[in-house]
mmCIF file with all atom_site columns, C-alpha atoms in Angstrom:
data_model
loop_
_atom_site.group_PDB
_atom_site.id
_atom_site.type_symbol
_atom_site.label_atom_id
_atom_site.label_alt_id
_atom_site.label_comp_id
_atom_site.label_asym_id
_atom_site.label_entity_id
_atom_site.label_seq_id
_atom_site.pdbx_PDB_ins_code
_atom_site.Cartn_x
_atom_site.Cartn_y
_atom_site.Cartn_z
_atom_site.occupancy
_atom_site.B_iso_or_equiv
_atom_site.pdbx_formal_charge
_atom_site.auth_seq_id
_atom_site.auth_comp_id
_atom_site.auth_asym_id
_atom_site.auth_atom_id
_atom_site.pdbx_PDB_model_num
ATOM 1   C CA . SER A 1 1   ? 102.762 98.246  126.897 1.00 34.00 ? 110  SER A CA 1
ATOM 2   C CA . GLN A 1 2   ? 106.738 99.214  127.749 1.00 38.00 ? 111  GLN A CA 1
ATOM 3   C CA . GLN A 1 3   ? 107.343 102.933 127.308 1.00 55.00 ? 112  GLN A CA 1
ATOM 4   C CA . GLY A 1 4   ? 110.934 104.400 127.627 1.00 68.00 ? 113  GLY A CA 1
ATOM 5   C CA . GLU A 1 5   ? 110.610 108.270 128.915 1.00 77.00 ? 114  GLU A CA 1
ATOM 6   C CA . GLU A 1 6   ? 113.555 110.870 127.927 1.00 80.00 ? 115  GLU A CA 1
ATOM 7   C CA . ASP A 1 7   ? 114.523 113.377 129.983 1.00 81.00 ? 116  ASP A CA 1
ATOM 8   C CA . PRO A 1 8   ? 114.452 116.310 129.590 1.00 87.00 ? 117  PRO A CA 1
ATOM 9   C CA . GLN A 1 9   ? 111.619 116.677 127.237 1.00 89.00 ? 118  GLN A CA 1
ATOM 10  C CA . ALA A 1 10  ? 112.749 119.480 126.073 1.00 93.00 ? 119  ALA A CA 1
ATOM 11  C CA . LEU A 1 11  ? 116.640 121.350 125.887 1.00 94.00 ? 120  LEU A CA 1
ATOM 12  C CA . SER A 1 12  ? 117.495 124.631 124.706 1.00 96.00 ? 121  SER A CA 1
ATOM 13  C CA . ILE A 1 13  ? 121.136 125.567 124.505 1.00 96.00 ? 122  ILE A CA 1
ATOM 14  C CA . GLN A 1 14  ? 123.776 127.542 122.469 1.00 97.00 ? 123  GLN A CA 1
ATOM 15  C CA . GLU A 1 15  ? 125.766 126.371 119.364 1.00 97.00 ? 124  GLU A CA 1
ATOM 16  C CA . GLY A 1 16  ? 128.783 124.785 119.929 1.00 97.00 ? 125  GLY A CA 1
ATOM 17  C CA . GLU A 1 17  ? 127.518 123.518 123.640 1.00 97.00 ? 126  GLU A CA 1
ATOM 18  C CA . ASN A 1 18  ? 127.171 119.982 124.277 1.00 97.00 ? 127  ASN A CA 1
ATOM 19  C CA . ALA A 1 19  ? 123.695 118.392 124.271 1.00 96.00 ? 128  ALA A CA 1
ATOM 20  C CA . THR A 1 20  ? 122.824 115.277 126.455 1.00 96.00 ? 129  THR A CA 1
ATOM 21  C CA . MET A 1 21  ? 119.842 113.848 126.597 1.00 95.00 ? 130  MET A CA 1
ATOM 22  C CA . ASN A 1 22  ? 118.726 110.674 128.939 1.00 95.00 ? 131  ASN A CA 1
ATOM 23  C CA . CYS A 1 23  ? 116.189 107.877 128.338 1.00 94.00 ? 132  CYS A CA 1
ATOM 24  C CA . SER A 1 24  ? 114.926 105.301 131.065 1.00 93.00 ? 133  SER A CA 1
ATOM 25  C CA . TYR A 1 25  ? 113.036 102.176 130.386 1.00 92.00 ? 134  TYR A CA 1
ATOM 26  C CA . LYS A 1 26  ? 111.161 99.613  132.483 1.00 89.00 ? 135  LYS A CA 1
ATOM 27  C CA . THR A 1 27  ? 112.072 96.156  131.579 1.00 87.00 ? 136  THR A CA 1
ATOM 28  C CA . SER A 1 28  ? 115.353 94.275  130.411 1.00 89.00 ? 137  SER A CA 1
ATOM 29  C CA . ILE A 1 29  ? 115.921 94.977  126.250 1.00 90.00 ? 138  ILE A CA 1
ATOM 30  C CA . ASN A 1 30  ? 118.054 92.923  123.795 1.00 90.00 ? 139  ASN A CA 1
ATOM 31  C CA . ASN A 1 31  ? 119.435 96.848  122.272 1.00 92.00 ? 140  ASN A CA 1
ATOM 32  C CA . LEU A 1 32  ? 118.647 100.125 122.116 1.00 94.00 ? 141  LEU A CA 1
ATOM 33  C CA . GLN A 1 33  ? 118.258 102.620 119.551 1.00 95.00 ? 142  GLN A CA 1
ATOM 34  C CA . TRP A 1 34  ? 118.593 106.325 119.091 1.00 96.00 ? 143  TRP A CA 1
ATOM 35  C CA . TYR A 1 35  ? 116.518 108.264 116.471 1.00 97.00 ? 144  TYR A CA 1
ATOM 36  C CA . ARG A 1 36  ? 116.128 112.223 115.759 1.00 97.00 ? 145  ARG A CA 1
ATOM 37  C CA . GLN A 1 37  ? 113.161 113.680 114.207 1.00 97.00 ? 146  GLN A CA 1
ATOM 38  C CA . ASN A 1 38  ? 112.849 116.987 112.123 1.00 96.00 ? 147  ASN A CA 1
ATOM 39  C CA . SER A 1 39  ? 109.849 118.921 112.106 1.00 93.00 ? 148  SER A CA 1
ATOM 40  C CA . GLY A 1 40  ? 107.472 117.604 110.007 1.00 90.00 ? 149  GLY A CA 1
ATOM 41  C CA . ARG A 1 41  ? 109.547 114.808 109.054 1.00 92.00 ? 150  ARG A CA 1
ATOM 42  C CA . GLY A 1 42  ? 110.219 110.955 109.421 1.00 94.00 ? 151  GLY A CA 1
ATOM 43  C CA . LEU A 1 43  ? 112.398 109.558 112.238 1.00 96.00 ? 152  LEU A CA 1
ATOM 44  C CA . VAL A 1 44  ? 116.000 108.947 111.112 1.00 97.00 ? 153  VAL A CA 1
ATOM 45  C CA . HIS A 1 45  ? 118.146 105.986 113.028 1.00 96.00 ? 154  HIS A CA 1
ATOM 46  C CA . LEU A 1 46  ? 121.488 107.570 114.437 1.00 97.00 ? 155  LEU A CA 1
ATOM 47  C CA . ILE A 1 47  ? 122.692 104.909 116.621 1.00 96.00 ? 156  ILE A CA 1
ATOM 48  C CA . LEU A 1 48  ? 122.098 101.342 118.307 1.00 95.00 ? 157  LEU A CA 1
ATOM 49  C CA . ILE A 1 49  ? 123.542 99.954  121.210 1.00 96.00 ? 158  ILE A CA 1
ATOM 50  C CA . ARG A 1 50  ? 123.081 96.199  122.304 1.00 93.00 ? 159  ARG A CA 1
ATOM 51  C CA . SER A 1 51  ? 122.523 95.385  125.758 1.00 93.00 ? 160  SER A CA 1
ATOM 52  C CA . ASN A 1 52  ? 125.594 93.741  126.252 1.00 94.00 ? 161  ASN A CA 1
ATOM 53  C CA . GLU A 1 53  ? 127.918 97.234  125.153 1.00 96.00 ? 162  GLU A CA 1
ATOM 54  C CA . ARG A 1 54  ? 128.440 99.608  127.344 1.00 97.00 ? 163  ARG A CA 1
ATOM 55  C CA . GLU A 1 55  ? 129.150 102.696 125.118 1.00 98.00 ? 164  GLU A CA 1
ATOM 56  C CA . LYS A 1 56  ? 129.158 103.572 121.640 1.00 97.00 ? 165  LYS A CA 1
ATOM 57  C CA . HIS A 1 57  ? 130.423 106.637 119.170 1.00 97.00 ? 166  HIS A CA 1
ATOM 58  C CA . SER A 1 58  ? 129.645 107.654 115.898 1.00 96.00 ? 167  SER A CA 1
ATOM 59  C CA . GLY A 1 59  ? 131.095 110.927 114.975 1.00 97.00 ? 168  GLY A CA 1
ATOM 60  C CA . ARG A 1 60  ? 130.067 113.694 117.418 1.00 97.00 ? 169  ARG A CA 1
ATOM 61  C CA . LEU A 1 61  ? 127.474 111.389 118.999 1.00 98.00 ? 170  LEU A CA 1
ATOM 62  C CA . ARG A 1 62  ? 128.145 109.036 122.193 1.00 98.00 ? 171  ARG A CA 1
ATOM 63  C CA . VAL A 1 63  ? 125.477 106.819 123.641 1.00 98.00 ? 172  VAL A CA 1
ATOM 64  C CA . THR A 1 64  ? 126.069 104.771 126.926 1.00 98.00 ? 173  THR A CA 1
ATOM 65  C CA . LEU A 1 65  ? 123.723 102.011 128.587 1.00 97.00 ? 174  LEU A CA 1
ATOM 66  C CA . ASP A 1 66  ? 123.563 101.015 131.782 1.00 96.00 ? 175  ASP A CA 1
ATOM 67  C CA . THR A 1 67  ? 121.344 97.943  131.742 1.00 95.00 ? 176  THR A CA 1
ATOM 68  C CA . SER A 1 68  ? 121.311 97.516  135.660 1.00 95.00 ? 177  SER A CA 1
ATOM 69  C CA . LYS A 1 69  ? 119.923 101.245 136.138 1.00 95.00 ? 178  LYS A CA 1
ATOM 70  C CA . LYS A 1 70  ? 117.763 100.521 132.831 1.00 95.00 ? 179  LYS A CA 1
ATOM 71  C CA . SER A 1 71  ? 119.110 103.865 131.169 1.00 95.00 ? 180  SER A CA 1
ATOM 72  C CA . SER A 1 72  ? 120.864 105.061 128.328 1.00 96.00 ? 181  SER A CA 1
ATOM 73  C CA . SER A 1 73  ? 122.286 108.688 127.352 1.00 96.00 ? 182  SER A CA 1
ATOM 74  C CA . LEU A 1 74  ? 122.887 110.390 124.380 1.00 97.00 ? 183  LEU A CA 1
ATOM 75  C CA . LEU A 1 75  ? 125.577 113.172 124.079 1.00 98.00 ? 184  LEU A CA 1
ATOM 76  C CA . ILE A 1 76  ? 125.462 115.314 121.115 1.00 98.00 ? 185  ILE A CA 1
ATOM 77  C CA . THR A 1 77  ? 128.969 117.433 121.552 1.00 98.00 ? 186  THR A CA 1
ATOM 78  C CA . ALA A 1 78  ? 129.724 120.900 119.625 1.00 97.00 ? 187  ALA A CA 1
ATOM 79  C CA . SER A 1 79  ? 126.427 121.234 118.731 1.00 97.00 ? 188  SER A CA 1
ATOM 80  C CA . ARG A 1 80  ? 125.014 122.793 115.674 1.00 97.00 ? 189  ARG A CA 1
ATOM 81  C CA . ALA A 1 81  ? 122.044 124.652 114.661 1.00 97.00 ? 190  ALA A CA 1
ATOM 82  C CA . ALA A 1 82  ? 121.299 121.615 112.377 1.00 97.00 ? 191  ALA A CA 1
ATOM 83  C CA . ASP A 1 83  ? 121.070 119.697 115.484 1.00 98.00 ? 192  ASP A CA 1
ATOM 84  C CA . THR A 1 84  ? 117.819 120.868 116.176 1.00 98.00 ? 193  THR A CA 1
ATOM 85  C CA . ALA A 1 85  ? 115.106 118.133 116.559 1.00 97.00 ? 194  ALA A CA 1
ATOM 86  C CA . SER A 1 86  ? 113.323 115.662 118.373 1.00 96.00 ? 195  SER A CA 1
ATOM 87  C CA . TYR A 1 87  ? 115.148 112.915 119.795 1.00 96.00 ? 196  TYR A CA 1
ATOM 88  C CA . PHE A 1 88  ? 113.534 109.453 120.741 1.00 96.00 ? 197  PHE A CA 1
ATOM 89  C CA . CYS A 1 89  ? 114.759 106.377 122.297 1.00 95.00 ? 198  CYS A CA 1
ATOM 90  C CA . ALA A 1 90  ? 113.751 102.912 120.856 1.00 94.00 ? 199  ALA A CA 1
ATOM 91  C CA . THR A 1 91  ? 113.937 99.542  123.032 1.00 92.00 ? 200  THR A CA 1
ATOM 92  C CA . ASP A 1 92  ? 113.818 96.367  121.424 1.00 87.00 ? 201  ASP A CA 1
ATOM 93  C CA . ARG A 1 93  ? 112.511 94.172  124.757 1.00 81.00 ? 202  ARG A CA 1
ATOM 94  C CA . SER A 1 94  ? 113.800 90.973  125.519 1.00 75.00 ? 203  SER A CA 1
ATOM 95  C CA . GLY A 1 95  ? 111.558 88.134  125.242 1.00 70.00 ? 204  GLY A CA 1
ATOM 96  C CA . ALA A 1 96  ? 109.218 90.040  123.763 1.00 64.00 ? 205  ALA A CA 1
ATOM 97  C CA . THR A 1 97  ? 107.207 90.183  120.010 1.00 66.00 ? 206  THR A CA 1
ATOM 98  C CA . ASN A 1 98  ? 109.856 91.527  117.590 1.00 71.00 ? 207  ASN A CA 1
ATOM 99  C CA . LYS A 1 99  ? 109.002 95.186  117.942 1.00 83.00 ? 208  LYS A CA 1
ATOM 100 C CA . LEU A 1 100 ? 110.411 98.546  119.056 1.00 89.00 ? 209  LEU A CA 1
ATOM 101 C CA . ILE A 1 101 ? 109.108 100.628 121.123 1.00 89.00 ? 210  ILE A CA 1
ATOM 102 C CA . PHE A 1 102 ? 109.685 104.207 121.512 1.00 92.00 ? 211  PHE A CA 1
ATOM 103 C CA . GLY A 1 103 ? 110.324 106.921 123.861 1.00 88.00 ? 212  GLY A CA 1
ATOM 104 C CA . THR A 1 104 ? 108.351 110.169 124.479 1.00 87.00 ? 213  THR A CA 1
ATOM 105 C CA . GLY A 1 105 ? 111.304 112.065 123.508 1.00 92.00 ? 214  GLY A CA 1
ATOM 106 C CA . THR A 1 106 ? 113.248 115.128 123.900 1.00 94.00 ? 215  THR A CA 1
ATOM 107 C CA . LEU A 1 107 ? 113.050 118.148 121.782 1.00 95.00 ? 216  LEU A CA 1
ATOM 108 C CA . LEU A 1 108 ? 116.620 119.953 121.121 1.00 97.00 ? 217  LEU A CA 1
ATOM 109 C CA . ALA A 1 109 ? 116.748 123.526 119.711 1.00 97.00 ? 218  ALA A CA 1
ATOM 110 C CA . VAL A 1 110 ? 119.712 124.673 119.369 1.00 97.00 ? 219  VAL A CA 1
ATOM 111 C CA . GLN A 1 111 ? 120.247 128.294 119.282 1.00 95.00 ? 220  GLN A CA 1
ATOM 112 C CA . PRO A 1 112 ? 122.795 129.852 116.625 1.00 91.00 ? 221  PRO A CA 1
ATOM 113 C CA . ASP B 2 1   ? 115.490 107.847 95.151  1.00 64.00 ? 898  ASP B CA 1
ATOM 114 C CA . THR B 2 2   ? 113.183 107.830 98.239  1.00 71.00 ? 899  THR B CA 1
ATOM 115 C CA . ALA B 2 3   ? 113.459 104.748 100.349 1.00 93.00 ? 900  ALA B CA 1
ATOM 116 C CA . VAL B 2 4   ? 110.361 104.309 102.104 1.00 97.00 ? 901  VAL B CA 1
ATOM 117 C CA . SER B 2 5   ? 107.887 106.751 100.669 1.00 96.00 ? 902  SER B CA 1
ATOM 118 C CA . GLN B 2 6   ? 104.218 107.243 101.569 1.00 96.00 ? 903  GLN B CA 1
ATOM 119 C CA . THR B 2 7   ? 100.841 108.913 100.008 1.00 97.00 ? 904  THR B CA 1
ATOM 120 C CA . PRO B 2 8   ? 99.591  111.242 100.771 1.00 97.00 ? 905  PRO B CA 1
ATOM 121 C CA . LYS B 2 9   ? 101.363 113.781 102.568 1.00 96.00 ? 906  LYS B CA 1
ATOM 122 C CA . TYR B 2 10  ? 98.328  115.563 104.161 1.00 97.00 ? 907  TYR B CA 1
ATOM 123 C CA . LEU B 2 11  ? 94.925  114.382 104.428 1.00 97.00 ? 908  LEU B CA 1
ATOM 124 C CA . VAL B 2 12  ? 92.008  116.403 105.553 1.00 97.00 ? 909  VAL B CA 1
ATOM 125 C CA . THR B 2 13  ? 88.635  114.514 105.467 1.00 97.00 ? 910  THR B CA 1
ATOM 126 C CA . GLN B 2 14  ? 85.335  114.485 107.253 1.00 97.00 ? 911  GLN B CA 1
ATOM 127 C CA . MET B 2 15  ? 84.463  112.022 110.235 1.00 97.00 ? 912  MET B CA 1
ATOM 128 C CA . GLY B 2 16  ? 82.596  108.800 108.972 1.00 97.00 ? 913  GLY B CA 1
ATOM 129 C CA . ASN B 2 17  ? 84.811  109.109 105.705 1.00 97.00 ? 914  ASN B CA 1
ATOM 130 C CA . ASP B 2 18  ? 87.094  106.065 104.604 1.00 97.00 ? 915  ASP B CA 1
ATOM 131 C CA . LYS B 2 19  ? 90.577  107.061 103.717 1.00 97.00 ? 916  LYS B CA 1
ATOM 132 C CA . SER B 2 20  ? 93.683  105.128 102.666 1.00 98.00 ? 917  SER B CA 1
ATOM 133 C CA . ILE B 2 21  ? 97.351  105.794 102.755 1.00 98.00 ? 918  ILE B CA 1
ATOM 134 C CA . LYS B 2 22  ? 99.979  104.276 100.781 1.00 98.00 ? 919  LYS B CA 1
ATOM 135 C CA . CYS B 2 23  ? 103.164 102.940 101.711 1.00 98.00 ? 920  CYS B CA 1
ATOM 136 C CA . GLU B 2 24  ? 106.477 101.380 99.001  1.00 97.00 ? 921  GLU B CA 1
ATOM 137 C CA . GLN B 2 25  ? 109.750 100.995 99.999  1.00 97.00 ? 922  GLN B CA 1
ATOM 138 C CA . ASN B 2 26  ? 112.705 100.225 97.702  1.00 96.00 ? 923  ASN B CA 1
ATOM 139 C CA . LEU B 2 27  ? 115.169 98.549  100.457 1.00 95.00 ? 924  LEU B CA 1
ATOM 140 C CA . GLY B 2 28  ? 114.303 94.812  99.711  1.00 94.00 ? 925  GLY B CA 1
ATOM 141 C CA . HIS B 2 29  ? 113.081 94.914  102.998 1.00 94.00 ? 926  HIS B CA 1
ATOM 142 C CA . ASP B 2 30  ? 110.913 91.894  104.782 1.00 92.00 ? 927  ASP B CA 1
ATOM 143 C CA . THR B 2 31  ? 109.499 93.564  107.453 1.00 93.00 ? 928  THR B CA 1
ATOM 144 C CA . MET B 2 32  ? 107.152 96.598  107.242 1.00 94.00 ? 929  MET B CA 1
ATOM 145 C CA . TYR B 2 33  ? 105.315 98.710  109.801 1.00 94.00 ? 930  TYR B CA 1
ATOM 146 C CA . TRP B 2 34  ? 102.840 101.290 110.808 1.00 96.00 ? 931  TRP B CA 1
ATOM 147 C CA . TYR B 2 35  ? 103.009 103.877 113.552 1.00 95.00 ? 932  TYR B CA 1
ATOM 148 C CA . LYS B 2 36  ? 101.013 106.664 114.539 1.00 96.00 ? 933  LYS B CA 1
ATOM 149 C CA . GLN B 2 37  ? 102.508 109.677 116.276 1.00 95.00 ? 934  GLN B CA 1
ATOM 150 C CA . ASP B 2 38  ? 100.018 111.477 118.403 1.00 92.00 ? 935  ASP B CA 1
ATOM 151 C CA . SER B 2 39  ? 99.782  115.382 118.596 1.00 90.00 ? 936  SER B CA 1
ATOM 152 C CA . LYS B 2 40  ? 102.211 115.024 122.278 1.00 88.00 ? 937  LYS B CA 1
ATOM 153 C CA . LYS B 2 41  ? 105.039 112.863 119.365 1.00 89.00 ? 938  LYS B CA 1
ATOM 154 C CA . PHE B 2 42  ? 104.215 109.769 121.065 1.00 90.00 ? 939  PHE B CA 1
ATOM 155 C CA . LEU B 2 43  ? 104.820 107.151 118.737 1.00 93.00 ? 940  LEU B CA 1
ATOM 156 C CA . LYS B 2 44  ? 102.831 103.788 118.759 1.00 92.00 ? 941  LYS B CA 1
ATOM 157 C CA . ILE B 2 45  ? 103.406 100.874 116.588 1.00 92.00 ? 942  ILE B CA 1
ATOM 158 C CA . MET B 2 46  ? 100.204 99.533  114.948 1.00 94.00 ? 943  MET B CA 1
ATOM 159 C CA . PHE B 2 47  ? 100.944 97.150  112.721 1.00 92.00 ? 944  PHE B CA 1
ATOM 160 C CA . SER B 2 48  ? 103.724 94.990  111.591 1.00 91.00 ? 945  SER B CA 1
ATOM 161 C CA . TYR B 2 49  ? 103.561 92.611  108.584 1.00 91.00 ? 946  TYR B CA 1
ATOM 162 C CA . ASN B 2 50  ? 107.272 90.291  107.438 1.00 89.00 ? 947  ASN B CA 1
ATOM 163 C CA . ASN B 2 51  ? 106.613 88.884  103.863 1.00 87.00 ? 948  ASN B CA 1
ATOM 164 C CA . LYS B 2 52  ? 103.410 89.623  103.609 1.00 85.00 ? 949  LYS B CA 1
ATOM 165 C CA . GLU B 2 53  ? 102.136 88.300  106.488 1.00 87.00 ? 950  GLU B CA 1
ATOM 166 C CA . LEU B 2 54  ? 100.539 90.147  109.835 1.00 88.00 ? 951  LEU B CA 1
ATOM 167 C CA . ILE B 2 55  ? 102.958 89.740  112.723 1.00 85.00 ? 952  ILE B CA 1
ATOM 168 C CA . ILE B 2 56  ? 101.903 92.689  114.974 1.00 83.00 ? 953  ILE B CA 1
ATOM 169 C CA . ASN B 2 57  ? 98.302  93.776  115.406 1.00 84.00 ? 954  ASN B CA 1
ATOM 170 C CA . GLU B 2 58  ? 98.379  96.006  118.389 1.00 84.00 ? 955  GLU B CA 1
ATOM 171 C CA . THR B 2 59  ? 95.069  96.697  120.031 1.00 80.00 ? 956  THR B CA 1
ATOM 172 C CA . VAL B 2 60  ? 94.420  98.706  117.504 1.00 89.00 ? 957  VAL B CA 1
ATOM 173 C CA . PRO B 2 61  ? 90.478  99.193  116.290 1.00 91.00 ? 958  PRO B CA 1
ATOM 174 C CA . ASN B 2 62  ? 89.382  97.445  113.301 1.00 92.00 ? 959  ASN B CA 1
ATOM 175 C CA . ARG B 2 63  ? 88.139  100.295 111.502 1.00 96.00 ? 960  ARG B CA 1
ATOM 176 C CA . PHE B 2 64  ? 92.226  100.340 110.631 1.00 95.00 ? 961  PHE B CA 1
ATOM 177 C CA . SER B 2 65  ? 92.420  97.384  108.132 1.00 94.00 ? 962  SER B CA 1
ATOM 178 C CA . PRO B 2 66  ? 96.526  96.894  106.847 1.00 94.00 ? 963  PRO B CA 1
ATOM 179 C CA . LYS B 2 67  ? 96.736  95.215  103.422 1.00 94.00 ? 964  LYS B CA 1
ATOM 180 C CA . SER B 2 68  ? 100.419 94.135  102.004 1.00 94.00 ? 965  SER B CA 1
ATOM 181 C CA . PRO B 2 69  ? 99.783  93.105  98.377  1.00 93.00 ? 966  PRO B CA 1
ATOM 182 C CA . ASP B 2 70  ? 104.175 92.143  98.431  1.00 93.00 ? 967  ASP B CA 1
ATOM 183 C CA . LYS B 2 71  ? 106.502 92.817  100.578 1.00 91.00 ? 968  LYS B CA 1
ATOM 184 C CA . ALA B 2 72  ? 107.600 96.214  99.323  1.00 95.00 ? 969  ALA B CA 1
ATOM 185 C CA . HIS B 2 73  ? 104.370 97.516  99.948  1.00 96.00 ? 970  HIS B CA 1
ATOM 186 C CA . LEU B 2 74  ? 102.134 98.038  103.159 1.00 96.00 ? 971  LEU B CA 1
ATOM 187 C CA . ASN B 2 75  ? 98.675  99.975  102.723 1.00 97.00 ? 972  ASN B CA 1
ATOM 188 C CA . LEU B 2 76  ? 96.428  101.062 105.568 1.00 97.00 ? 973  LEU B CA 1
ATOM 189 C CA . HIS B 2 77  ? 93.114  101.543 105.114 1.00 97.00 ? 974  HIS B CA 1
ATOM 190 C CA . ILE B 2 78  ? 90.525  103.304 107.528 1.00 97.00 ? 975  ILE B CA 1
ATOM 191 C CA . ASN B 2 79  ? 87.096  103.031 107.883 1.00 97.00 ? 976  ASN B CA 1
ATOM 192 C CA . SER B 2 80  ? 84.486  105.481 109.649 1.00 97.00 ? 977  SER B CA 1
ATOM 193 C CA . LEU B 2 81  ? 87.119  107.517 110.686 1.00 97.00 ? 978  LEU B CA 1
ATOM 194 C CA . GLU B 2 82  ? 86.468  109.153 113.761 1.00 97.00 ? 979  GLU B CA 1
ATOM 195 C CA . LEU B 2 83  ? 88.150  112.489 115.181 1.00 96.00 ? 980  LEU B CA 1
ATOM 196 C CA . GLY B 2 84  ? 90.523  110.489 117.467 1.00 94.00 ? 981  GLY B CA 1
ATOM 197 C CA . ASP B 2 85  ? 91.908  109.166 114.536 1.00 96.00 ? 982  ASP B CA 1
ATOM 198 C CA . SER B 2 86  ? 93.890  112.859 113.632 1.00 97.00 ? 983  SER B CA 1
ATOM 199 C CA . ALA B 2 87  ? 97.504  112.235 113.822 1.00 97.00 ? 984  ALA B CA 1
ATOM 200 C CA . VAL B 2 88  ? 100.394 111.495 111.731 1.00 97.00 ? 985  VAL B CA 1
ATOM 201 C CA . TYR B 2 89  ? 101.012 108.192 110.481 1.00 98.00 ? 986  TYR B CA 1
ATOM 202 C CA . PHE B 2 90  ? 104.008 106.530 109.610 1.00 97.00 ? 987  PHE B CA 1
ATOM 203 C CA . CYS B 2 91  ? 105.064 104.056 107.649 1.00 97.00 ? 988  CYS B CA 1
ATOM 204 C CA . ALA B 2 92  ? 108.681 102.120 108.515 1.00 96.00 ? 989  ALA B CA 1
ATOM 205 C CA . SER B 2 93  ? 110.924 98.789  107.185 1.00 95.00 ? 990  SER B CA 1
ATOM 206 C CA . SER B 2 94  ? 113.453 96.842  107.973 1.00 93.00 ? 991  SER B CA 1
ATOM 207 C CA . GLN B 2 95  ? 115.840 93.961  106.738 1.00 89.00 ? 992  GLN B CA 1
ATOM 208 C CA . ARG B 2 96  ? 113.953 91.533  109.235 1.00 80.00 ? 993  ARG B CA 1
ATOM 209 C CA . GLY B 2 97  ? 111.866 92.205  111.911 1.00 73.00 ? 994  GLY B CA 1
ATOM 210 C CA . ALA B 2 98  ? 112.970 95.172  114.305 1.00 70.00 ? 995  ALA B CA 1
ATOM 211 C CA . ARG B 2 99  ? 115.791 92.922  116.591 1.00 75.00 ? 996  ARG B CA 1
ATOM 212 C CA . GLY B 2 100 ? 119.171 94.409  116.051 1.00 77.00 ? 997  GLY B CA 1
ATOM 213 C CA . GLU B 2 101 ? 117.568 96.213  113.138 1.00 85.00 ? 998  GLU B CA 1
ATOM 214 C CA . LYS B 2 102 ? 117.085 100.252 112.366 1.00 92.00 ? 999  LYS B CA 1
ATOM 215 C CA . LEU B 2 103 ? 114.379 101.185 110.870 1.00 94.00 ? 1000 LEU B CA 1
ATOM 216 C CA . PHE B 2 104 ? 113.754 103.341 107.840 1.00 96.00 ? 1001 PHE B CA 1
ATOM 217 C CA . PHE B 2 105 ? 110.794 105.853 107.929 1.00 97.00 ? 1002 PHE B CA 1
ATOM 218 C CA . GLY B 2 106 ? 108.745 107.460 105.272 1.00 97.00 ? 1003 GLY B CA 1
ATOM 219 C CA . SER B 2 107 ? 108.302 111.332 105.948 1.00 96.00 ? 1004 SER B CA 1
ATOM 220 C CA . GLY B 2 108 ? 104.909 110.386 107.336 1.00 97.00 ? 1005 GLY B CA 1
ATOM 221 C CA . THR B 2 109 ? 101.044 111.605 106.603 1.00 98.00 ? 1006 THR B CA 1
ATOM 222 C CA . GLN B 2 110 ? 99.070  113.824 108.346 1.00 97.00 ? 1007 GLN B CA 1
ATOM 223 C CA . LEU B 2 111 ? 95.441  112.478 108.928 1.00 98.00 ? 1008 LEU B CA 1
ATOM 224 C CA . SER B 2 112 ? 93.086  115.772 110.162 1.00 97.00 ? 1009 SER B CA 1
ATOM 225 C CA . VAL B 2 113 ? 89.573  114.515 111.021 1.00 97.00 ? 1010 VAL B CA 1
ATOM 226 C CA . LEU B 2 114 ? 86.821  117.373 110.770 1.00 96.00 ? 1011 LEU B CA 1
#
């Protein structure tokens, strides 16, 4: 089944820096979502971008979607130590059963 | 109040045993899911129920049997546990299916089969 792939697998930055994570997928989608998972916790929804949108903002988060390249990026600006977590993209495939397929995740470490 | 709660948080058991994980959501959502997250953090859907009706069964061994007594509850029963079943199991819910809807996750049940 389709699986998104995040890149990089792991990212370490200093507080105040920006963090960029990428997600690639294989088939056409209806929408793409980003989730955060803190260690030992469940996933928390961050943002949803529809296939007809190219960019979306929410606070310090900026998500882009390029359906021609089948890729998305998540930018976290002015990162904080509390942003340390794993970040996953999830896609809802066009014409497929109503389910979200999650990527492999990017582990972000923000050093204070 | 916790929106999606699952119990227990930790489950340690011997191979061959039968165990259950319970999940409840108080969000009034129609759709509930079980996901399995392996040691590499890969998250894979197992089942989805909509208003107590099974709509997704992702080639999961029939040792795994979900049960939804009402739309607020989705329990997972596992028979004859195997070493490979060790993982973190997450329950989730959404308003109506997954199309255009965000999922709300429970905090997970870490299952260790010895």
